[in-house]
Amino acid sequence: MFNKILVVCVGNICRSPTGERLLQQKLPNKIVSSAGIGTERSGLTNKPADKTAQLIAEQHGVSLEAHQAQQLTNSLCRQYDLILVMEKGHLDAVHDIAPEARGKTMLFGQWIEHKEIPDPFRKSQEEFEYVFDLIERSANGWAKKLQ
């Protein structure tokens, strides 16, 4: 049913690439990608994943190598069966870009206690580690539901 999954955050350089790569590991038979709702506006299009995000992911056996940030578009939303966002505010942002995506957009943290996954951009390495843990627990939850 959900064979193509898109993971979304703001800049597409910290949370969503991490979620993308974790889901790719856990759901190898699914197509998983990521995008950002503010990638273009932030001047991050085609940029690699954040250095600290790469470091923390690498320490957990996840490579963010070759990631290139991309802007979320209406066309991109139409290509995916399930869109997973990091914060409740991202739900509205996705719906502004692609109103028809409302029924297939959910929180990445749907299956964990916190639900929302905070943005670690420009914060401490400890914050990135905390966020990685939330993303990993969330990815595990989604993997159980989608296998």
Short mmCIF file of N, CA, C and O in Angstrom, two decimals:
data_model
loop_
_atom_site.label_atom_id
_atom_site.label_comp_id
_atom_site.label_asym_id
_atom_site.label_seq_id
_atom_site.Cartn_x
_atom_site.Cartn_y
_atom_site.Cartn_z
N MET A 1 0.82 -1.21 0.00
CA MET A 1 0.00 0.00 0.00
C MET A 1 0.86 1.26 0.00
O MET A 1 0.72 2.11 -0.85
N PHE A 2 1.76 1.37 0.98
CA PHE A 2 2.67 2.51 1.04
C PHE A 2 4.04 2.05 0.54
O PHE A 2 4.87 1.61 1.32
N ASN A 3 4.27 2.14 -0.75
CA ASN A 3 5.53 1.69 -1.32
C ASN A 3 6.52 2.81 -1.56
O ASN A 3 7.71 2.56 -1.67
N LYS A 4 6.02 4.04 -1.62
CA LYS A 4 6.89 5.20 -1.84
C LYS A 4 6.66 6.19 -0.70
O LYS A 4 5.56 6.70 -0.52
N ILE A 5 7.73 6.45 0.05
CA ILE A 5 7.64 7.27 1.27
C ILE A 5 8.56 8.47 1.13
O ILE A 5 9.73 8.34 0.76
N LEU A 6 8.02 9.64 1.47
CA LEU A 6 8.79 10.88 1.44
C LEU A 6 8.88 11.43 2.86
O LEU A 6 7.86 11.59 3.53
N VAL A 7 10.10 11.69 3.32
CA VAL A 7 10.34 12.23 4.66
C VAL A 7 10.64 13.73 4.51
O VAL A 7 11.49 14.11 3.70
N VAL A 8 9.95 14.55 5.30
CA VAL A 8 10.01 16.01 5.12
C VAL A 8 10.37 16.72 6.43
O VAL A 8 9.85 16.40 7.49
N CYS A 9 11.26 17.71 6.30
CA CYS A 9 11.53 18.65 7.40
C CYS A 9 11.64 20.03 6.76
O CYS A 9 11.07 20.26 5.71
N VAL A 10 12.38 20.94 7.37
CA VAL A 10 12.45 22.31 6.84
C VAL A 10 13.52 22.44 5.75
O VAL A 10 13.23 22.76 4.61
N GLY A 11 14.78 22.20 6.11
CA GLY A 11 15.87 22.43 5.17
C GLY A 11 16.34 21.23 4.39
O GLY A 11 17.08 21.36 3.43
N ASN A 12 15.91 20.03 4.83
CA ASN A 12 16.31 18.78 4.20
C ASN A 12 17.82 18.56 4.30
O ASN A 12 18.45 18.04 3.39
N ILE A 13 18.40 18.94 5.46
CA ILE A 13 19.82 18.69 5.67
C ILE A 13 20.12 18.01 7.01
O ILE A 13 21.25 17.56 7.23
N CYS A 14 19.14 17.89 7.91
CA CYS A 14 19.38 17.25 9.21
C CYS A 14 18.42 16.08 9.44
O CYS A 14 18.80 14.92 9.31
N ARG A 15 17.18 16.40 9.78
CA ARG A 15 16.24 15.37 10.19
C ARG A 15 15.75 14.48 9.06
O ARG A 15 15.78 13.25 9.17
N SER A 16 15.29 15.08 7.98
CA SER A 16 14.69 14.25 6.92
C SER A 16 15.71 13.34 6.22
O SER A 16 15.37 12.18 5.91
N PRO A 17 16.96 13.78 5.96
CA PRO A 17 17.89 12.82 5.36
C PRO A 17 18.19 11.65 6.30
O PRO A 17 18.34 10.51 5.86
N THR A 18 18.24 11.94 7.61
CA THR A 18 18.48 10.88 8.59
C THR A 18 17.30 9.90 8.59
O THR A 18 17.49 8.69 8.54
N GLY A 19 16.09 10.44 8.62
CA GLY A 19 14.91 9.58 8.57
C GLY A 19 14.84 8.78 7.29
O GLY A 19 14.48 7.59 7.30
N GLU A 20 15.19 9.42 6.19
CA GLU A 20 15.20 8.74 4.89
C GLU A 20 16.13 7.54 4.91
O GLU A 20 15.74 6.42 4.54
N ARG A 21 17.36 7.75 5.35
CA ARG A 21 18.35 6.67 5.31
C ARG A 21 18.01 5.55 6.31
O ARG A 21 18.22 4.37 6.02
N LEU A 22 17.46 5.91 7.47
CA LEU A 22 17.04 4.89 8.42
C LEU A 22 15.90 4.04 7.85
O LEU A 22 15.92 2.81 7.96
N LEU A 23 14.93 4.68 7.24
CA LEU A 23 13.82 3.92 6.65
C LEU A 23 14.31 3.08 5.47
O LEU A 23 13.82 1.95 5.27
N GLN A 24 15.26 3.58 4.70
CA GLN A 24 15.81 2.77 3.61
C GLN A 24 16.46 1.50 4.15
O GLN A 24 16.31 0.43 3.55
N GLN A 25 17.15 1.60 5.29
CA GLN A 25 17.77 0.43 5.90
C GLN A 25 16.72 -0.56 6.40
O GLN A 25 16.84 -1.76 6.23
N LYS A 26 15.68 -0.02 7.04
CA LYS A 26 14.68 -0.86 7.69
C LYS A 26 13.61 -1.38 6.73
O LYS A 26 12.97 -2.39 7.01
N LEU A 27 13.41 -0.68 5.61
CA LEU A 27 12.39 -1.06 4.64
C LEU A 27 13.03 -1.13 3.24
O LEU A 27 12.72 -0.32 2.36
N PRO A 28 13.92 -2.10 3.03
CA PRO A 28 14.67 -2.14 1.77
C PRO A 28 13.80 -2.34 0.52
O PRO A 28 14.25 -2.05 -0.59
N ASN A 29 12.58 -2.80 0.68
CA ASN A 29 11.70 -3.01 -0.47
C ASN A 29 10.84 -1.80 -0.80
O ASN A 29 10.01 -1.85 -1.70
N LYS A 30 11.03 -0.71 -0.06
CA LYS A 30 10.27 0.52 -0.29
C LYS A 30 11.18 1.57 -0.93
O LYS A 30 12.39 1.54 -0.77
N ILE A 31 10.57 2.51 -1.61
CA ILE A 31 11.29 3.66 -2.15
C ILE A 31 11.13 4.79 -1.14
O ILE A 31 10.01 5.17 -0.81
N VAL A 32 12.24 5.28 -0.63
CA VAL A 32 12.21 6.33 0.38
C VAL A 32 13.10 7.48 -0.07
O VAL A 32 14.24 7.27 -0.48
N SER A 33 12.59 8.69 0.02
CA SER A 33 13.35 9.89 -0.30
C SER A 33 13.04 10.96 0.74
O SER A 33 12.29 10.71 1.68
N SER A 34 13.59 12.15 0.55
CA SER A 34 13.32 13.24 1.49
C SER A 34 13.34 14.58 0.78
O SER A 34 13.89 14.70 -0.32
N ALA A 35 12.74 15.58 1.43
CA ALA A 35 12.68 16.93 0.88
C ALA A 35 12.44 17.90 2.03
O ALA A 35 12.14 17.50 3.16
N GLY A 36 12.56 19.19 1.72
CA GLY A 36 12.37 20.22 2.73
C GLY A 36 11.34 21.25 2.30
O GLY A 36 11.29 21.64 1.13
N ILE A 37 10.56 21.73 3.26
CA ILE A 37 9.54 22.73 2.94
C ILE A 37 10.15 24.12 2.76
O ILE A 37 9.56 24.98 2.12
N GLY A 38 11.37 24.32 3.29
CA GLY A 38 12.02 25.63 3.16
C GLY A 38 13.40 25.55 2.57
O GLY A 38 14.23 26.44 2.79
N THR A 39 13.68 24.52 1.82
CA THR A 39 15.02 24.30 1.26
C THR A 39 15.43 25.43 0.32
O THR A 39 16.52 26.01 0.45
N GLU A 40 14.55 25.75 -0.62
CA GLU A 40 14.85 26.81 -1.59
C GLU A 40 15.04 28.16 -0.90
O GLU A 40 16.01 28.87 -1.12
N ARG A 41 14.08 28.50 -0.04
CA ARG A 41 14.10 29.79 0.66
C ARG A 41 15.36 29.95 1.51
O ARG A 41 15.88 31.05 1.67
N SER A 42 15.87 28.82 2.03
CA SER A 42 17.06 28.85 2.88
C SER A 42 18.36 28.75 2.08
O SER A 42 19.44 28.74 2.68
N GLY A 43 18.26 28.63 0.77
CA GLY A 43 19.46 28.51 -0.06
C GLY A 43 20.17 27.19 0.12
O GLY A 43 21.39 27.10 -0.06
N LEU A 44 19.43 26.14 0.46
CA LEU A 44 20.04 24.85 0.75
C LEU A 44 19.89 23.83 -0.39
O LEU A 44 20.39 22.71 -0.27
N THR A 45 19.24 24.19 -1.47
CA THR A 45 19.02 23.26 -2.57
C THR A 45 20.36 22.69 -3.05
O THR A 45 21.32 23.43 -3.25
N ASN A 46 20.40 21.38 -3.17
CA ASN A 46 21.58 20.61 -3.61
C ASN A 46 22.72 20.58 -2.59
O ASN A 46 23.81 20.08 -2.89
N LYS A 47 22.50 21.08 -1.38
CA LYS A 47 23.55 21.05 -0.35
C LYS A 47 23.59 19.66 0.28
O LYS A 47 22.58 18.95 0.33
N PRO A 48 24.75 19.26 0.82
CA PRO A 48 24.85 17.97 1.51
C PRO A 48 24.18 18.04 2.88
O PRO A 48 23.82 19.13 3.35
N ALA A 49 24.07 16.90 3.52
CA ALA A 49 23.55 16.86 4.88
C ALA A 49 24.48 17.64 5.81
O ALA A 49 25.69 17.72 5.57
N ASP A 50 23.92 18.20 6.86
CA ASP A 50 24.66 18.94 7.88
C ASP A 50 25.80 18.06 8.43
O ASP A 50 25.63 16.86 8.62
N LYS A 51 26.95 18.68 8.66
CA LYS A 51 28.15 17.93 9.10
C LYS A 51 27.91 17.18 10.41
O LYS A 51 28.33 16.03 10.56
N THR A 52 27.24 17.83 11.38
CA THR A 52 26.99 17.15 12.65
C THR A 52 25.99 16.02 12.47
O THR A 52 26.14 14.95 13.06
N ALA A 53 24.99 16.22 11.63
CA ALA A 53 24.03 15.15 11.34
C ALA A 53 24.76 13.97 10.71
O ALA A 53 24.50 12.80 11.06
N GLN A 54 25.70 14.25 9.81
CA GLN A 54 26.48 13.18 9.18
C GLN A 54 27.30 12.42 10.22
O GLN A 54 27.34 11.18 10.21
N LEU A 55 27.95 13.17 11.11
CA LEU A 55 28.80 12.57 12.14
C LEU A 55 27.99 11.65 13.05
O LEU A 55 28.38 10.50 13.29
N ILE A 56 26.89 12.14 13.56
CA ILE A 56 26.06 11.35 14.49
C ILE A 56 25.49 10.12 13.78
O ILE A 56 25.51 9.01 14.31
N ALA A 57 25.01 10.31 12.56
CA ALA A 57 24.47 9.17 11.80
C ALA A 57 25.56 8.12 11.59
O ALA A 57 25.33 6.92 11.79
N GLU A 58 26.74 8.58 11.20
CA GLU A 58 27.87 7.67 10.95
C GLU A 58 28.19 6.86 12.20
O GLU A 58 28.48 5.67 12.13
N GLN A 59 28.15 7.51 13.38
CA GLN A 59 28.42 6.81 14.64
C GLN A 59 27.40 5.71 14.91
O GLN A 59 27.66 4.80 15.69
N HIS A 60 26.26 5.79 14.25
CA HIS A 60 25.19 4.79 14.42
C HIS A 60 25.06 3.89 13.19
O HIS A 60 24.04 3.21 13.01
N GLY A 61 26.08 3.90 12.34
CA GLY A 61 26.09 3.02 11.18
C GLY A 61 25.19 3.44 10.04
O GLY A 61 24.77 2.62 9.22
N VAL A 62 24.89 4.74 9.98
CA VAL A 62 24.03 5.27 8.91
C VAL A 62 24.82 6.31 8.12
O VAL A 62 25.36 7.25 8.69
N SER A 63 24.87 6.14 6.82
CA SER A 63 25.60 7.08 5.98
C SER A 63 24.64 8.10 5.34
O SER A 63 23.62 7.72 4.77
N LEU A 64 24.99 9.37 5.46
CA LEU A 64 24.24 10.43 4.78
C LEU A 64 25.02 10.93 3.56
O LEU A 64 24.69 11.96 2.98
N GLU A 65 26.03 10.15 3.17
CA GLU A 65 26.87 10.50 2.03
C GLU A 65 26.03 10.62 0.76
O GLU A 65 25.05 9.90 0.56
N ALA A 66 26.39 11.57 -0.06
CA ALA A 66 25.77 11.84 -1.37
C ALA A 66 24.36 12.42 -1.27
O ALA A 66 23.69 12.59 -2.28
N HIS A 67 23.92 12.76 -0.06
CA HIS A 67 22.60 13.41 0.06
C HIS A 67 22.67 14.80 -0.56
O HIS A 67 23.65 15.52 -0.37
N GLN A 68 21.63 15.18 -1.27
CA GLN A 68 21.50 16.54 -1.80
C GLN A 68 20.10 17.04 -1.45
O GLN A 68 19.09 16.43 -1.83
N ALA A 69 20.05 18.15 -0.73
CA ALA A 69 18.77 18.72 -0.30
C ALA A 69 17.93 19.13 -1.51
O ALA A 69 18.45 19.65 -2.49
N GLN A 70 16.62 18.88 -1.39
CA GLN A 70 15.70 19.28 -2.45
C GLN A 70 14.45 19.91 -1.84
O GLN A 70 14.04 19.59 -0.73
N GLN A 71 13.86 20.82 -2.58
CA GLN A 71 12.66 21.54 -2.18
C GLN A 71 11.43 20.64 -2.39
O GLN A 71 11.30 20.00 -3.42
N LEU A 72 10.55 20.63 -1.41
CA LEU A 72 9.27 19.94 -1.55
C LEU A 72 8.41 20.71 -2.55
O LEU A 72 8.29 21.93 -2.45
N THR A 73 7.82 19.99 -3.48
CA THR A 73 6.94 20.60 -4.49
C THR A 73 5.65 19.80 -4.58
O THR A 73 5.58 18.65 -4.11
N ASN A 74 4.66 20.38 -5.20
CA ASN A 74 3.40 19.68 -5.43
C ASN A 74 3.65 18.42 -6.25
O ASN A 74 3.12 17.35 -5.95
N SER A 75 4.46 18.54 -7.27
CA SER A 75 4.77 17.40 -8.13
C SER A 75 5.43 16.27 -7.34
O SER A 75 5.09 15.09 -7.51
N LEU A 76 6.35 16.61 -6.47
CA LEU A 76 7.02 15.62 -5.64
C LEU A 76 6.01 14.92 -4.72
O LEU A 76 6.04 13.69 -4.59
N CYS A 77 5.13 15.68 -4.12
CA CYS A 77 4.11 15.09 -3.23
C CYS A 77 3.24 14.08 -3.97
O CYS A 77 2.89 13.04 -3.41
N ARG A 78 2.91 14.36 -5.21
CA ARG A 78 2.07 13.45 -5.99
C ARG A 78 2.75 12.11 -6.27
O ARG A 78 2.08 11.11 -6.50
N GLN A 79 4.08 12.09 -6.22
CA GLN A 79 4.82 10.87 -6.53
C GLN A 79 4.86 9.86 -5.38
O GLN A 79 5.27 8.72 -5.58
N TYR A 80 4.47 10.28 -4.18
CA TYR A 80 4.62 9.43 -3.00
C TYR A 80 3.28 9.02 -2.39
O TYR A 80 2.31 9.78 -2.45
N ASP A 81 3.27 7.82 -1.78
CA ASP A 81 2.07 7.27 -1.16
C ASP A 81 1.90 7.76 0.28
O ASP A 81 0.79 7.80 0.80
N LEU A 82 3.02 8.07 0.93
CA LEU A 82 3.02 8.47 2.33
C LEU A 82 4.06 9.57 2.52
O LEU A 82 5.20 9.43 2.06
N ILE A 83 3.66 10.66 3.18
CA ILE A 83 4.57 11.77 3.46
C ILE A 83 4.67 11.90 4.97
O ILE A 83 3.65 12.06 5.66
N LEU A 84 5.88 11.80 5.49
CA LEU A 84 6.12 11.86 6.93
C LEU A 84 6.85 13.14 7.29
O LEU A 84 7.93 13.41 6.77
N VAL A 85 6.24 13.94 8.17
CA VAL A 85 6.81 15.24 8.57
C VAL A 85 7.28 15.19 10.02
O VAL A 85 6.82 14.36 10.80
N MET A 86 8.16 16.10 10.39
CA MET A 86 8.78 16.10 11.71
C MET A 86 7.98 16.85 12.79
O MET A 86 8.10 16.54 13.96
N GLU A 87 7.21 17.86 12.38
CA GLU A 87 6.48 18.69 13.35
C GLU A 87 5.06 18.92 12.86
O GLU A 87 4.79 18.90 11.65
N LYS A 88 4.17 19.20 13.81
CA LYS A 88 2.77 19.45 13.45
C LYS A 88 2.63 20.61 12.47
O LYS A 88 1.81 20.57 11.56
N GLY A 89 3.44 21.64 12.63
CA GLY A 89 3.39 22.79 11.73
C GLY A 89 3.75 22.43 10.30
O GLY A 89 3.31 23.09 9.36
N HIS A 90 4.51 21.36 10.13
CA HIS A 90 4.88 20.91 8.79
C HIS A 90 3.68 20.32 8.05
O HIS A 90 3.65 20.33 6.82
N LEU A 91 2.71 19.82 8.81
CA LEU A 91 1.49 19.29 8.17
C LEU A 91 0.83 20.38 7.34
O LEU A 91 0.50 20.17 6.17
N ASP A 92 0.66 21.56 7.94
CA ASP A 92 0.05 22.69 7.22
C ASP A 92 0.91 23.15 6.06
O ASP A 92 0.39 23.49 5.00
N ALA A 93 2.23 23.17 6.25
CA ALA A 93 3.13 23.61 5.19
C ALA A 93 3.04 22.67 3.98
O ALA A 93 2.99 23.13 2.84
N VAL A 94 2.98 21.37 4.23
CA VAL A 94 2.83 20.41 3.13
C VAL A 94 1.49 20.63 2.44
O VAL A 94 1.41 20.66 1.21
N HIS A 95 0.45 20.84 3.22
CA HIS A 95 -0.89 21.04 2.64
C HIS A 95 -0.98 22.33 1.84
O HIS A 95 -1.74 22.41 0.87
N ASP A 96 -0.21 23.35 2.24
CA ASP A 96 -0.16 24.59 1.46
C ASP A 96 0.47 24.35 0.09
O ASP A 96 0.05 24.91 -0.91
N ILE A 97 1.50 23.51 0.07
CA ILE A 97 2.20 23.18 -1.18
C ILE A 97 1.37 22.22 -2.03
O ILE A 97 1.31 22.35 -3.25
N ALA A 98 0.74 21.24 -1.36
CA ALA A 98 0.00 20.19 -2.07
C ALA A 98 -1.26 19.84 -1.28
O ALA A 98 -1.26 18.89 -0.50
N PRO A 99 -2.35 20.61 -1.47
CA PRO A 99 -3.57 20.36 -0.70
C PRO A 99 -4.08 18.93 -0.80
O PRO A 99 -4.63 18.39 0.15
N GLU A 100 -3.87 18.29 -1.93
CA GLU A 100 -4.35 16.93 -2.13
C GLU A 100 -3.56 15.89 -1.31
O GLU A 100 -3.96 14.74 -1.21
N ALA A 101 -2.46 16.30 -0.70
CA ALA A 101 -1.63 15.39 0.10
C ALA A 101 -2.12 15.26 1.54
O ALA A 101 -1.56 14.47 2.30
N ARG A 102 -3.16 15.98 1.91
CA ARG A 102 -3.64 15.98 3.30
C ARG A 102 -3.88 14.58 3.84
O ARG A 102 -3.48 14.26 4.96
N GLY A 103 -4.51 13.72 3.08
CA GLY A 103 -4.86 12.39 3.56
C GLY A 103 -3.69 11.42 3.66
O GLY A 103 -3.83 10.35 4.26
N LYS A 104 -2.55 11.77 3.11
CA LYS A 104 -1.40 10.85 3.15
C LYS A 104 -0.20 11.44 3.88
O LYS A 104 0.91 10.93 3.76
N THR A 105 -0.42 12.49 4.67
CA THR A 105 0.66 13.15 5.40
C THR A 105 0.48 12.90 6.90
O THR A 105 -0.59 13.16 7.44
N MET A 106 1.52 12.40 7.52
CA MET A 106 1.48 12.09 8.96
C MET A 106 2.78 12.50 9.62
O MET A 106 3.78 12.78 8.94
N LEU A 107 2.78 12.48 10.95
CA LEU A 107 3.99 12.79 11.71
C LEU A 107 4.95 11.61 11.67
O LEU A 107 4.54 10.46 11.87
N PHE A 108 6.22 11.89 11.45
CA PHE A 108 7.25 10.85 11.49
C PHE A 108 7.26 10.20 12.87
O PHE A 108 7.46 9.01 13.01
N GLY A 109 7.03 11.00 13.90
CA GLY A 109 7.03 10.51 15.29
C GLY A 109 5.70 9.95 15.75
O GLY A 109 5.47 9.83 16.95
N GLN A 110 4.84 9.59 14.83
CA GLN A 110 3.49 9.09 15.14
C GLN A 110 3.49 7.98 16.20
O GLN A 110 2.60 7.91 17.03
N TRP A 111 4.47 7.11 16.17
CA TRP A 111 4.46 5.91 17.03
C TRP A 111 5.35 6.04 18.26
O TRP A 111 5.60 5.04 18.93
N ILE A 112 5.82 7.26 18.57
CA ILE A 112 6.61 7.45 19.79
C ILE A 112 5.89 8.47 20.68
O ILE A 112 4.99 9.17 20.24
N GLU A 113 6.33 8.54 21.91
CA GLU A 113 5.69 9.40 22.91
C GLU A 113 5.71 10.88 22.53
O GLU A 113 4.73 11.59 22.67
N HIS A 114 6.84 11.38 22.04
CA HIS A 114 7.00 12.81 21.79
C HIS A 114 6.27 13.32 20.56
O HIS A 114 5.96 14.48 20.45
N LYS A 115 6.05 12.47 19.59
CA LYS A 115 5.38 12.78 18.32
C LYS A 115 6.17 13.77 17.45
O LYS A 115 6.45 13.48 16.31
N GLU A 116 6.50 14.94 17.99
CA GLU A 116 7.24 15.94 17.20
C GLU A 116 8.74 15.76 17.43
O GLU A 116 9.18 15.47 18.54
N ILE A 117 9.51 15.94 16.35
CA ILE A 117 10.95 15.80 16.42
C ILE A 117 11.57 17.17 16.17
O ILE A 117 11.45 17.73 15.07
N PRO A 118 12.21 17.76 17.21
CA PRO A 118 12.72 19.13 17.09
C PRO A 118 13.90 19.26 16.14
O PRO A 118 14.63 18.30 15.89
N ASP A 119 14.08 20.45 15.62
CA ASP A 119 15.15 20.74 14.67
C ASP A 119 16.46 20.97 15.43
O ASP A 119 16.56 21.88 16.24
N PRO A 120 17.50 20.15 15.16
CA PRO A 120 18.77 20.34 15.86
C PRO A 120 19.71 21.32 15.16
O PRO A 120 20.81 21.57 15.66
N PHE A 121 19.29 21.88 14.03
CA PHE A 121 20.18 22.73 13.23
C PHE A 121 20.80 23.84 14.07
O PHE A 121 20.12 24.53 14.81
N ARG A 122 22.13 23.95 13.96
CA ARG A 122 22.93 24.95 14.68
C ARG A 122 22.88 24.78 16.20
O ARG A 122 23.08 25.75 16.95
N LYS A 123 22.60 23.57 16.64
CA LYS A 123 22.58 23.29 18.08
C LYS A 123 23.73 22.34 18.42
O LYS A 123 24.53 22.00 17.57
N SER A 124 23.79 21.91 19.66
CA SER A 124 24.90 21.09 20.14
C SER A 124 24.88 19.68 19.57
O SER A 124 23.85 19.20 19.09
N GLN A 125 26.02 19.03 19.68
CA GLN A 125 26.12 17.64 19.24
C GLN A 125 25.16 16.78 20.07
O GLN A 125 24.57 15.83 19.55
N GLU A 126 24.99 17.12 21.34
CA GLU A 126 24.08 16.38 22.20
C GLU A 126 22.64 16.48 21.69
O GLU A 126 21.89 15.50 21.74
N GLU A 127 22.27 17.64 21.17
CA GLU A 127 20.92 17.81 20.61
C GLU A 127 20.76 16.94 19.36
O GLU A 127 19.72 16.32 19.16
N PHE A 128 21.80 16.88 18.54
CA PHE A 128 21.75 16.02 17.35
C PHE A 128 21.62 14.55 17.77
O PHE A 128 20.89 13.78 17.13
N GLU A 129 22.31 14.15 18.83
CA GLU A 129 22.22 12.76 19.32
C GLU A 129 20.81 12.47 19.81
O GLU A 129 20.26 11.40 19.53
N TYR A 130 20.23 13.41 20.54
CA TYR A 130 18.86 13.26 21.05
C TYR A 130 17.88 13.12 19.87
O TYR A 130 17.02 12.23 19.86
N VAL A 131 18.03 13.96 18.87
CA VAL A 131 17.16 13.94 17.70
C VAL A 131 17.35 12.64 16.91
O VAL A 131 16.38 12.04 16.46
N PHE A 132 18.61 12.20 16.78
CA PHE A 132 18.85 10.94 16.08
C PHE A 132 18.09 9.81 16.77
O PHE A 132 17.46 8.97 16.11
N ASP A 133 18.14 9.78 18.10
CA ASP A 133 17.44 8.74 18.86
C ASP A 133 15.92 8.78 18.59
O ASP A 133 15.30 7.74 18.37
N LEU A 134 15.35 9.97 18.57
CA LEU A 134 13.92 10.10 18.28
C LEU A 134 13.59 9.62 16.87
O LEU A 134 12.59 8.91 16.65
N ILE A 135 14.44 9.99 15.91
CA ILE A 135 14.22 9.58 14.52
C ILE A 135 14.36 8.06 14.39
O ILE A 135 13.55 7.42 13.72
N GLU A 136 15.35 7.51 15.07
CA GLU A 136 15.54 6.06 14.99
C GLU A 136 14.36 5.30 15.61
O GLU A 136 13.86 4.33 15.03
N ARG A 137 13.89 5.75 16.76
CA ARG A 137 12.73 5.09 17.38
C ARG A 137 11.49 5.23 16.50
O ARG A 137 10.71 4.30 16.36
N SER A 138 11.35 6.40 15.87
CA SER A 138 10.22 6.62 14.96
C SER A 138 10.32 5.72 13.74
O SER A 138 9.32 5.14 13.30
N ALA A 139 11.52 5.62 13.17
CA ALA A 139 11.73 4.76 12.00
C ALA A 139 11.42 3.30 12.35
O ALA A 139 10.81 2.59 11.54
N ASN A 140 11.80 2.88 13.54
CA ASN A 140 11.49 1.52 13.98
C ASN A 140 9.97 1.31 14.04
O ASN A 140 9.46 0.27 13.64
N GLY A 141 9.26 2.31 14.56
CA GLY A 141 7.81 2.24 14.63
C GLY A 141 7.18 2.13 13.26
O GLY A 141 6.28 1.30 13.03
N TRP A 142 7.63 2.95 12.33
CA TRP A 142 7.09 2.91 10.97
C TRP A 142 7.43 1.59 10.29
O TRP A 142 6.62 1.02 9.57
N ALA A 143 8.66 1.10 10.52
CA ALA A 143 9.06 -0.17 9.90
C ALA A 143 8.15 -1.30 10.34
O ALA A 143 7.74 -2.14 9.52
N LYS A 144 7.77 -1.32 11.61
CA LYS A 144 6.85 -2.36 12.11
C LYS A 144 5.49 -2.26 11.43
O LYS A 144 4.87 -3.27 11.14
N LYS A 145 5.02 -1.05 11.21
CA LYS A 145 3.71 -0.85 10.61
C LYS A 145 3.68 -1.11 9.11
O LYS A 145 2.67 -1.51 8.56
N LEU A 146 4.81 -0.87 8.44
CA LEU A 146 4.82 -0.89 6.98
C LEU A 146 5.45 -2.14 6.35
O LEU A 146 5.43 -2.26 5.13
N GLN A 147 6.00 -3.04 7.14
CA GLN A 147 6.64 -4.22 6.56
C GLN A 147 5.64 -5.15 5.92
O GLN A 147 4.52 -5.23 6.26
#
